[in-house]
PDB file of C-alpha atoms in Angstrom:
ATOM      1  CA  UNK A   1      -3.167  16.897  11.309  1.00 45.00           C
ATOM      2  CA  UNK A   2      -4.944  20.034   9.970  1.00 65.00           C
ATOM      3  CA  UNK A   3      -6.049  21.546   6.529  1.00 83.00           C
ATOM      4  CA  UNK A   4      -8.603  19.601   4.429  1.00 93.00           C
ATOM      5  CA  UNK A   5      -7.236  16.158   3.552  1.00 95.00           C
ATOM      6  CA  UNK A   6      -5.830  15.445   0.009  1.00 97.00           C
ATOM      7  CA  UNK A   7      -5.660  12.096  -1.574  1.00 98.00           C
ATOM      8  CA  UNK A   8      -4.439   9.743  -4.071  1.00 98.00           C
ATOM      9  CA  UNK A   9      -6.799   7.385  -5.496  1.00 98.00           C
ATOM     10  CA  UNK A  10      -5.225   4.064  -6.641  1.00 98.00           C
ATOM     11  CA  UNK A  11      -7.822   1.783  -8.970  1.00 98.00           C
ATOM     12  CA  UNK A  12      -7.389  -1.406  -8.659  1.00 98.00           C
ATOM     13  CA  UNK A  13      -8.991  -4.382 -11.536  1.00 97.00           C
ATOM     14  CA  UNK A  14      -9.385  -7.161  -8.558  1.00 98.00           C
ATOM     15  CA  UNK A  15      -9.297  -7.457  -4.542  1.00 98.00           C
ATOM     16  CA  UNK A  16      -5.070  -7.421  -3.900  1.00 98.00           C
ATOM     17  CA  UNK A  17      -5.541  -5.160  -1.412  1.00 98.00           C
ATOM     18  CA  UNK A  18      -7.159  -8.174   0.705  1.00 98.00           C
ATOM     19  CA  UNK A  19      -3.996 -10.191   0.348  1.00 98.00           C
ATOM     20  CA  UNK A  20      -2.269  -9.485   3.738  1.00 98.00           C
ATOM     21  CA  UNK A  21       1.326 -10.182   2.399  1.00 98.00           C
ATOM     22  CA  UNK A  22       0.781  -7.755   0.181  1.00 98.00           C
ATOM     23  CA  UNK A  23       0.188  -4.937   2.627  1.00 98.00           C
ATOM     24  CA  UNK A  24       2.862  -6.169   4.529  1.00 98.00           C
ATOM     25  CA  UNK A  25       5.645  -5.513   1.907  1.00 98.00           C
ATOM     26  CA  UNK A  26       4.439  -1.999   1.346  1.00 98.00           C
ATOM     27  CA  UNK A  27       4.580  -1.384   4.795  1.00 97.00           C
ATOM     28  CA  UNK A  28       7.768  -2.515   4.950  1.00 97.00           C
ATOM     29  CA  UNK A  29       8.652  -0.524   1.759  1.00 97.00           C
ATOM     30  CA  UNK A  30       7.573   2.693   3.315  1.00 97.00           C
ATOM     31  CA  UNK A  31       9.529   2.172   6.140  1.00 95.00           C
ATOM     32  CA  UNK A  32      12.816   1.142   4.420  1.00 93.00           C
ATOM     33  CA  UNK A  33      15.593   2.753   5.512  1.00 91.00           C
ATOM     34  CA  UNK A  34      13.705   3.802   9.108  1.00 91.00           C
ATOM     35  CA  UNK A  35      12.371   7.033   6.827  1.00 88.00           C
ATOM     36  CA  UNK A  36       9.222   6.523   8.067  1.00 95.00           C
ATOM     37  CA  UNK A  37       8.049   5.581  11.014  1.00 95.00           C
ATOM     38  CA  UNK A  38       3.935   4.444  11.744  1.00 95.00           C
ATOM     39  CA  UNK A  39       1.830   5.162  14.484  1.00 92.00           C
ATOM     40  CA  UNK A  40       0.432   2.873  16.944  1.00 87.00           C
ATOM     41  CA  UNK A  41      -3.266   2.698  16.495  1.00 76.00           C
ATOM     42  CA  UNK A  42      -5.796   3.833  19.831  1.00 61.00           C
ATOM     43  CA  UNK A  43      -7.088   1.013  21.825  1.00 49.00           C
ATOM     44  CA  UNK A  44      -5.733  -2.065  19.800  1.00 52.00           C
ATOM     45  CA  UNK A  45      -2.319  -1.714  19.729  1.00 52.00           C
ATOM     46  CA  UNK A  46      -1.159  -3.339  23.614  1.00 54.00           C
ATOM     47  CA  UNK A  47       0.519  -6.055  21.698  1.00 54.00           C
ATOM     48  CA  UNK A  48       3.162  -3.486  20.520  1.00 55.00           C
ATOM     49  CA  UNK A  49       6.091  -2.329  21.894  1.00 55.00           C
ATOM     50  CA  UNK A  50       7.196   1.118  21.736  1.00 59.00           C
ATOM     51  CA  UNK A  51       5.595   4.259  22.780  1.00 72.00           C
ATOM     52  CA  UNK A  52       4.289   6.367  20.200  1.00 87.00           C
ATOM     53  CA  UNK A  53       5.545   4.230  16.893  1.00 91.00           C
ATOM     54  CA  UNK A  54       5.595   0.706  15.672  1.00 91.00           C
ATOM     55  CA  UNK A  55       8.910  -0.766  15.514  1.00 91.00           C
ATOM     56  CA  UNK A  56      10.269  -1.439  12.053  1.00 93.00           C
ATOM     57  CA  UNK A  57      10.998  -4.730  11.743  1.00 94.00           C
ATOM     58  CA  UNK A  58       8.917  -7.058   9.809  1.00 96.00           C
ATOM     59  CA  UNK A  59       7.045  -8.738  12.785  1.00 95.00           C
ATOM     60  CA  UNK A  60       5.832  -5.647  14.652  1.00 92.00           C
ATOM     61  CA  UNK A  61       4.683  -4.064  10.893  1.00 95.00           C
ATOM     62  CA  UNK A  62       2.870  -7.320  10.116  1.00 95.00           C
ATOM     63  CA  UNK A  63       1.026  -7.069  13.703  1.00 92.00           C
ATOM     64  CA  UNK A  64       0.296  -3.235  13.070  1.00 92.00           C
ATOM     65  CA  UNK A  65      -1.431  -4.237   9.717  1.00 95.00           C
ATOM     66  CA  UNK A  66      -3.288  -6.573  11.811  1.00 93.00           C
ATOM     67  CA  UNK A  67      -4.313  -3.731  14.410  1.00 91.00           C
ATOM     68  CA  UNK A  68      -5.105  -1.615  11.537  1.00 93.00           C
ATOM     69  CA  UNK A  69      -7.573  -4.441  10.516  1.00 95.00           C
ATOM     70  CA  UNK A  70      -8.998  -4.556  13.836  1.00 91.00           C
ATOM     71  CA  UNK A  71      -9.713  -1.062  14.176  1.00 90.00           C
ATOM     72  CA  UNK A  72     -11.647  -1.099  11.341  1.00 93.00           C
ATOM     73  CA  UNK A  73     -15.075   0.373  12.895  1.00 91.00           C
ATOM     74  CA  UNK A  74     -12.932   3.589  14.625  1.00 88.00           C
ATOM     75  CA  UNK A  75     -11.124   4.531  11.709  1.00 90.00           C
ATOM     76  CA  UNK A  76     -13.535   3.957   8.886  1.00 92.00           C
ATOM     77  CA  UNK A  77     -11.208   1.098   7.512  1.00 96.00           C
ATOM     78  CA  UNK A  78      -7.857  -0.109   7.371  1.00 97.00           C
ATOM     79  CA  UNK A  79      -5.638   2.444   8.077  1.00 96.00           C
ATOM     80  CA  UNK A  80      -2.091   3.048   8.744  1.00 96.00           C
ATOM     81  CA  UNK A  81      -0.987   6.223   9.295  1.00 96.00           C
ATOM     82  CA  UNK A  82       2.787   7.264   9.411  1.00 96.00           C
ATOM     83  CA  UNK A  83       5.556  10.248   9.691  1.00 95.00           C
ATOM     84  CA  UNK A  84       8.770  11.244   8.607  1.00 91.00           C
ATOM     85  CA  UNK A  85      11.731  12.590  10.859  1.00 85.00           C
ATOM     86  CA  UNK A  86      10.459  16.120  10.599  1.00 84.00           C
ATOM     87  CA  UNK A  87       6.579  15.181  11.677  1.00 85.00           C
ATOM     88  CA  UNK A  88       5.154  15.452   8.346  1.00 90.00           C
ATOM     89  CA  UNK A  89       1.954  13.044   8.464  1.00 95.00           C
ATOM     90  CA  UNK A  90       0.781  10.767   5.814  1.00 97.00           C
ATOM     91  CA  UNK A  91      -1.805   7.678   5.926  1.00 97.00           C
ATOM     92  CA  UNK A  92      -3.000   4.715   3.323  1.00 98.00           C
ATOM     93  CA  UNK A  93      -6.221   2.602   3.858  1.00 98.00           C
ATOM     94  CA  UNK A  94      -9.091   1.310   1.946  1.00 98.00           C
ATOM     95  CA  UNK A  95     -12.515   0.233   2.928  1.00 97.00           C
ATOM     96  CA  UNK A  96     -12.939  -2.978   3.160  1.00 97.00           C
ATOM     97  CA  UNK A  97     -16.333  -3.101   1.573  1.00 96.00           C
ATOM     98  CA  UNK A  98     -14.298  -1.257  -1.379  1.00 97.00           C
ATOM     99  CA  UNK A  99     -11.532  -3.126  -1.759  1.00 97.00           C
ATOM    100  CA  UNK A 100     -10.414  -2.072  -5.416  1.00 98.00           C
ATOM    101  CA  UNK A 101      -9.627   1.531  -4.368  1.00 98.00           C
ATOM    102  CA  UNK A 102      -6.640   2.911  -2.169  1.00 98.00           C
ATOM    103  CA  UNK A 103      -6.115   6.074  -0.826  1.00 98.00           C
ATOM    104  CA  UNK A 104      -2.807   8.025   0.293  1.00 98.00           C
ATOM    105  CA  UNK A 105      -3.800  11.074   2.374  1.00 98.00           C
ATOM    106  CA  UNK A 106      -2.262  13.898   3.698  1.00 97.00           C
ATOM    107  CA  UNK A 107      -3.424  17.362   4.710  1.00 95.00           C
ATOM    108  CA  UNK A 108      -3.310  20.504   2.938  1.00 94.00           C
ATOM    109  CA  UNK A 109      -1.393  21.986   5.510  1.00 93.00           C
ATOM    110  CA  UNK A 110       1.606  19.259   4.834  1.00 93.00           C
ATOM    111  CA  UNK A 111       1.613  20.866   1.073  1.00 93.00           C
ATOM    112  CA  UNK A 112       0.990  24.435   0.416  1.00 89.00           C
ATOM    113  CA  UNK A 113       3.592  26.659   1.602  1.00 87.00           C
ATOM    114  CA  UNK A 114       6.513  27.540  -0.748  1.00 86.00           C
ATOM    115  CA  UNK A 115       8.886  26.330   2.019  1.00 88.00           C
ATOM    116  CA  UNK A 116       7.511  22.859   1.837  1.00 88.00           C
ATOM    117  CA  UNK A 117       8.807  21.137  -1.293  1.00 93.00           C
ATOM    118  CA  UNK A 118      10.011  18.646   0.389  1.00 94.00           C
ATOM    119  CA  UNK A 119       7.298  17.474   2.019  1.00 95.00           C
ATOM    120  CA  UNK A 120       6.089  17.202  -1.574  1.00 95.00           C
ATOM    121  CA  UNK A 121       8.828  14.927  -2.585  1.00 95.00           C
ATOM    122  CA  UNK A 122       8.033  13.057   0.203  1.00 95.00           C
ATOM    123  CA  UNK A 123       4.560  12.863  -0.210  1.00 96.00           C
ATOM    124  CA  UNK A 124       5.296  11.952  -3.860  1.00 97.00           C
ATOM    125  CA  UNK A 125       7.494   8.891  -2.831  1.00 96.00           C
ATOM    126  CA  UNK A 126       5.502   7.238  -0.871  1.00 97.00           C
ATOM    127  CA  UNK A 127       2.772   7.153  -4.070  1.00 98.00           C
ATOM    128  CA  UNK A 128       5.296   5.604  -6.351  1.00 98.00           C
ATOM    129  CA  UNK A 129       6.126   3.129  -3.494  1.00 98.00           C
ATOM    130  CA  UNK A 130       2.732   1.957  -3.556  1.00 98.00           C
ATOM    131  CA  UNK A 131       2.217   1.813  -7.463  1.00 98.00           C
ATOM    132  CA  UNK A 132       6.027  -0.171  -7.247  1.00 98.00           C
ATOM    133  CA  UNK A 133       5.059  -2.543  -5.259  1.00 98.00           C
ATOM    134  CA  UNK A 134       0.496  -2.797  -5.877  1.00 98.00           C
ATOM    135  CA  UNK A 135       0.383  -2.003  -9.567  1.00 98.00           C
ATOM    136  CA  UNK A 136      -2.964  -0.055  -9.752  1.00 98.00           C
ATOM    137  CA  UNK A 137      -4.330  -0.078 -13.265  1.00 98.00           C
ATOM    138  CA  UNK A 138      -4.997   3.909 -12.301  1.00 98.00           C
ATOM    139  CA  UNK A 139      -4.141   6.508 -10.039  1.00 98.00           C
ATOM    140  CA  UNK A 140      -5.160  10.070  -9.986  1.00 98.00           C
ATOM    141  CA  UNK A 141      -4.882  13.491  -7.278  1.00 96.00           C
ATOM    142  CA  UNK A 142      -5.114  15.311  -4.940  1.00 97.00           C
ATOM    143  CA  UNK A 143      -8.391  14.589  -4.818  1.00 97.00           C
ATOM    144  CA  UNK A 144     -10.059  16.266  -2.175  1.00 95.00           C
ATOM    145  CA  UNK A 145     -13.963  15.934  -0.737  1.00 94.00           C
ATOM    146  CA  UNK A 146     -14.623  19.619  -0.032  1.00 92.00           C
ATOM    147  CA  UNK A 147     -13.018  20.620  -3.479  1.00 89.00           C
ATOM    148  CA  UNK A 148     -14.446  17.537  -6.267  1.00 91.00           C
ATOM    149  CA  UNK A 149     -17.280  15.184  -7.089  1.00 89.00           C
ATOM    150  CA  UNK A 150     -16.826  11.230  -5.613  1.00 92.00           C
ATOM    151  CA  UNK A 151     -14.938   9.028  -8.501  1.00 95.00           C
ATOM    152  CA  UNK A 152     -15.995   5.560  -8.464  1.00 96.00           C
ATOM    153  CA  UNK A 153     -13.782   2.966  -8.715  1.00 96.00           C
ATOM    154  CA  UNK A 154     -12.651   1.719 -12.037  1.00 96.00           C
ATOM    155  CA  UNK A 155     -13.779   5.293 -13.336  1.00 96.00           C
ATOM    156  CA  UNK A 156     -11.955   5.607 -17.097  1.00 97.00           C
ATOM    157  CA  UNK A 157      -9.619   8.408 -16.745  1.00 98.00           C
ATOM    158  CA  UNK A 158     -11.071  11.633 -17.637  1.00 97.00           C
ATOM    159  CA  UNK A 159      -9.247  14.562 -16.245  1.00 98.00           C
ATOM    160  CA  UNK A 160      -5.785  15.688 -16.517  1.00 98.00           C
ATOM    161  CA  UNK A 161      -5.103  15.982 -12.624  1.00 98.00           C
ATOM    162  CA  UNK A 162      -1.812  16.614 -10.554  1.00 98.00           C
ATOM    163  CA  UNK A 163      -0.961  13.433 -10.765  1.00 98.00           C
ATOM    164  CA  UNK A 164      -1.564  10.799 -13.182  1.00 98.00           C
ATOM    165  CA  UNK A 165      -0.636   7.019 -12.877  1.00 98.00           C
ATOM    166  CA  UNK A 166      -0.888   4.872 -15.499  1.00 98.00           C
ATOM    167  CA  UNK A 167      -0.920   0.994 -15.456  1.00 98.00           C
ATOM    168  CA  UNK A 168       0.586  -0.663 -18.517  1.00 98.00           C
ATOM    169  CA  UNK A 169      -2.126  -1.751 -20.182  1.00 98.00           C
ATOM    170  CA  UNK A 170      -3.416   2.797 -19.963  1.00 98.00           C
ATOM    171  CA  UNK A 171      -0.030   3.523 -21.527  1.00 98.00           C
ATOM    172  CA  UNK A 172      -0.344   1.068 -24.595  1.00 98.00           C
ATOM    173  CA  UNK A 173      -4.203   2.209 -24.508  1.00 98.00           C
ATOM    174  CA  UNK A 174      -3.206   5.699 -24.840  1.00 98.00           C
ATOM    175  CA  UNK A 175       0.414   5.240 -26.624  1.00 98.00           C
ATOM    176  CA  UNK A 176       3.970   5.582 -24.863  1.00 98.00           C
ATOM    177  CA  UNK A 177       4.904   8.605 -26.883  1.00 98.00           C
ATOM    178  CA  UNK A 178       2.206  10.366 -26.620  1.00 98.00           C
ATOM    179  CA  UNK A 179       2.065  10.264 -23.270  1.00 98.00           C
ATOM    180  CA  UNK A 180       5.404  11.050 -22.683  1.00 98.00           C
ATOM    181  CA  UNK A 181       5.329  14.193 -25.208  1.00 98.00           C
ATOM    182  CA  UNK A 182       2.766  15.266 -22.814  1.00 98.00           C
ATOM    183  CA  UNK A 183       3.867  18.635 -21.131  1.00 98.00           C
ATOM    184  CA  UNK A 184       3.779  17.771 -17.604  1.00 98.00           C
ATOM    185  CA  UNK A 185       6.573  18.956 -15.097  1.00 97.00           C
ATOM    186  CA  UNK A 186       7.913  15.788 -14.149  1.00 98.00           C
ATOM    187  CA  UNK A 187       7.543  12.052 -15.639  1.00 98.00           C
ATOM    188  CA  UNK A 188       8.473   8.603 -13.497  1.00 98.00           C
ATOM    189  CA  UNK A 189       8.488   5.547 -16.456  1.00 98.00           C
ATOM    190  CA  UNK A 190       8.272   2.470 -13.777  1.00 98.00           C
ATOM    191  CA  UNK A 191       9.641  -1.220 -14.268  1.00 97.00           C
ATOM    192  CA  UNK A 192       6.688  -2.652 -15.136  1.00 97.00           C
ATOM    193  CA  UNK A 193       6.156  -0.224 -17.888  1.00 98.00           C
ATOM    194  CA  UNK A 194       3.878   2.295 -16.290  1.00 98.00           C
ATOM    195  CA  UNK A 195       3.528   5.770 -15.683  1.00 98.00           C
ATOM    196  CA  UNK A 196       3.752   8.818 -13.716  1.00 98.00           C
ATOM    197  CA  UNK A 197       2.753  12.107 -15.026  1.00 98.00           C
ATOM    198  CA  UNK A 198       3.525  15.225 -12.156  1.00 98.00           C
ATOM    199  CA  UNK A 199       1.956  17.931 -13.587  1.00 98.00           C
ATOM    200  CA  UNK A 200       3.611  21.209 -11.441  1.00 96.00           C
ATOM    201  CA  UNK A 201       6.428  20.491  -8.909  1.00 96.00           C
ATOM    202  CA  UNK A 202       3.970  22.211  -5.636  1.00 96.00           C
ATOM    203  CA  UNK A 203       0.591  21.851  -7.170  1.00 96.00           C
ATOM    204  CA  UNK A 204      -1.296  23.053  -4.139  1.00 94.00           C
ATOM    205  CA  UNK A 205       0.619  26.465  -4.118  1.00 93.00           C
ATOM    206  CA  UNK A 206       1.836  26.347  -7.940  1.00 92.00           C
ATOM    207  CA  UNK A 207      -0.792  24.718 -10.297  1.00 93.00           C
ATOM    208  CA  UNK A 208      -2.025  27.974 -11.694  1.00 94.00           C
ATOM    209  CA  UNK A 209       0.860  28.869 -13.040  1.00 95.00           C
ATOM    210  CA  UNK A 210       1.007  25.739 -15.328  1.00 96.00           C
ATOM    211  CA  UNK A 211      -2.732  25.591 -16.115  1.00 97.00           C
ATOM    212  CA  UNK A 212      -1.743  26.164 -19.766  1.00 98.00           C
ATOM    213  CA  UNK A 213       0.605  22.614 -19.154  1.00 98.00           C
ATOM    214  CA  UNK A 214      -2.567  20.690 -17.723  1.00 98.00           C
ATOM    215  CA  UNK A 215      -4.844  22.115 -20.606  1.00 98.00           C
ATOM    216  CA  UNK A 216      -2.742  21.175 -23.516  1.00 98.00           C
ATOM    217  CA  UNK A 217      -1.880  17.807 -21.871  1.00 98.00           C
ATOM    218  CA  UNK A 218      -5.660  17.167 -21.411  1.00 98.00           C
ATOM    219  CA  UNK A 219      -6.596  18.167 -24.784  1.00 98.00           C
ATOM    220  CA  UNK A 220      -3.638  15.904 -26.363  1.00 98.00           C
ATOM    221  CA  UNK A 221      -5.366  13.207 -24.625  1.00 98.00           C
ATOM    222  CA  UNK A 222      -9.116  13.720 -25.404  1.00 97.00           C
ATOM    223  CA  UNK A 223      -9.551  14.775 -22.140  1.00 97.00           C
ATOM    224  CA  UNK A 224     -12.492  17.365 -21.774  1.00 92.00           C
ATOM    225  CA  UNK A 225     -11.341  18.349 -17.981  1.00 96.00           C
ATOM    226  CA  UNK A 226      -8.253  19.073 -16.306  1.00 97.00           C
ATOM    227  CA  UNK A 227      -8.262  18.897 -11.644  1.00 97.00           C
ATOM    228  CA  UNK A 228      -5.528  20.688 -10.018  1.00 95.00           C
ATOM    229  CA  UNK A 229      -4.666  22.698  -6.976  1.00 91.00           C
ATOM    230  CA  UNK A 230      -6.087  20.098  -4.293  1.00 87.00           C
TER     231      UNK A 230
END
């Protein structure tokens, strides 16, 4: 996968990411209807049938997660890579030494052309599945280690990003009406009371065209920064 790595950062108040059953549920939600297929881990996946992909069954997905944990030294964490039927790749995972942060990752090459709007929608659909399944306190991105300073897990919201995910507690803190009044390109209200603010349709390509909206949203929430464009 060429291009720089782009991430969504999801932060949690506890270590729920260590719960295998919860991660198995997430694997199944992403694989639902066979839209995405997980790639087998090198070296540690001899117990899974198939050539390249892990079959989308509860048993094989649970085995794939166990293999991801076994491969922690090779991959720098527990990581699951998956792709859609067009070969668009993403991954999610976390470092077991930092179990209160989950990463959703893709390459900027998946998002950085105007004819890649379907790729962006696929990426956002996975982002929403992660929120709906794991219920983080907060999520933000696009973040890249090449362009941005590191953000410590548990850091309170301080900027408007391309994607902003607020838990019910944060929605209450900032005010639902206040958040829904922000000039975001798209807003999603989750069943648990959380909220996604998506600031532009294709942030790697079009964030600058929406810069005034980013700035207005940041000012309305008392943030001094906008971080846009991946």
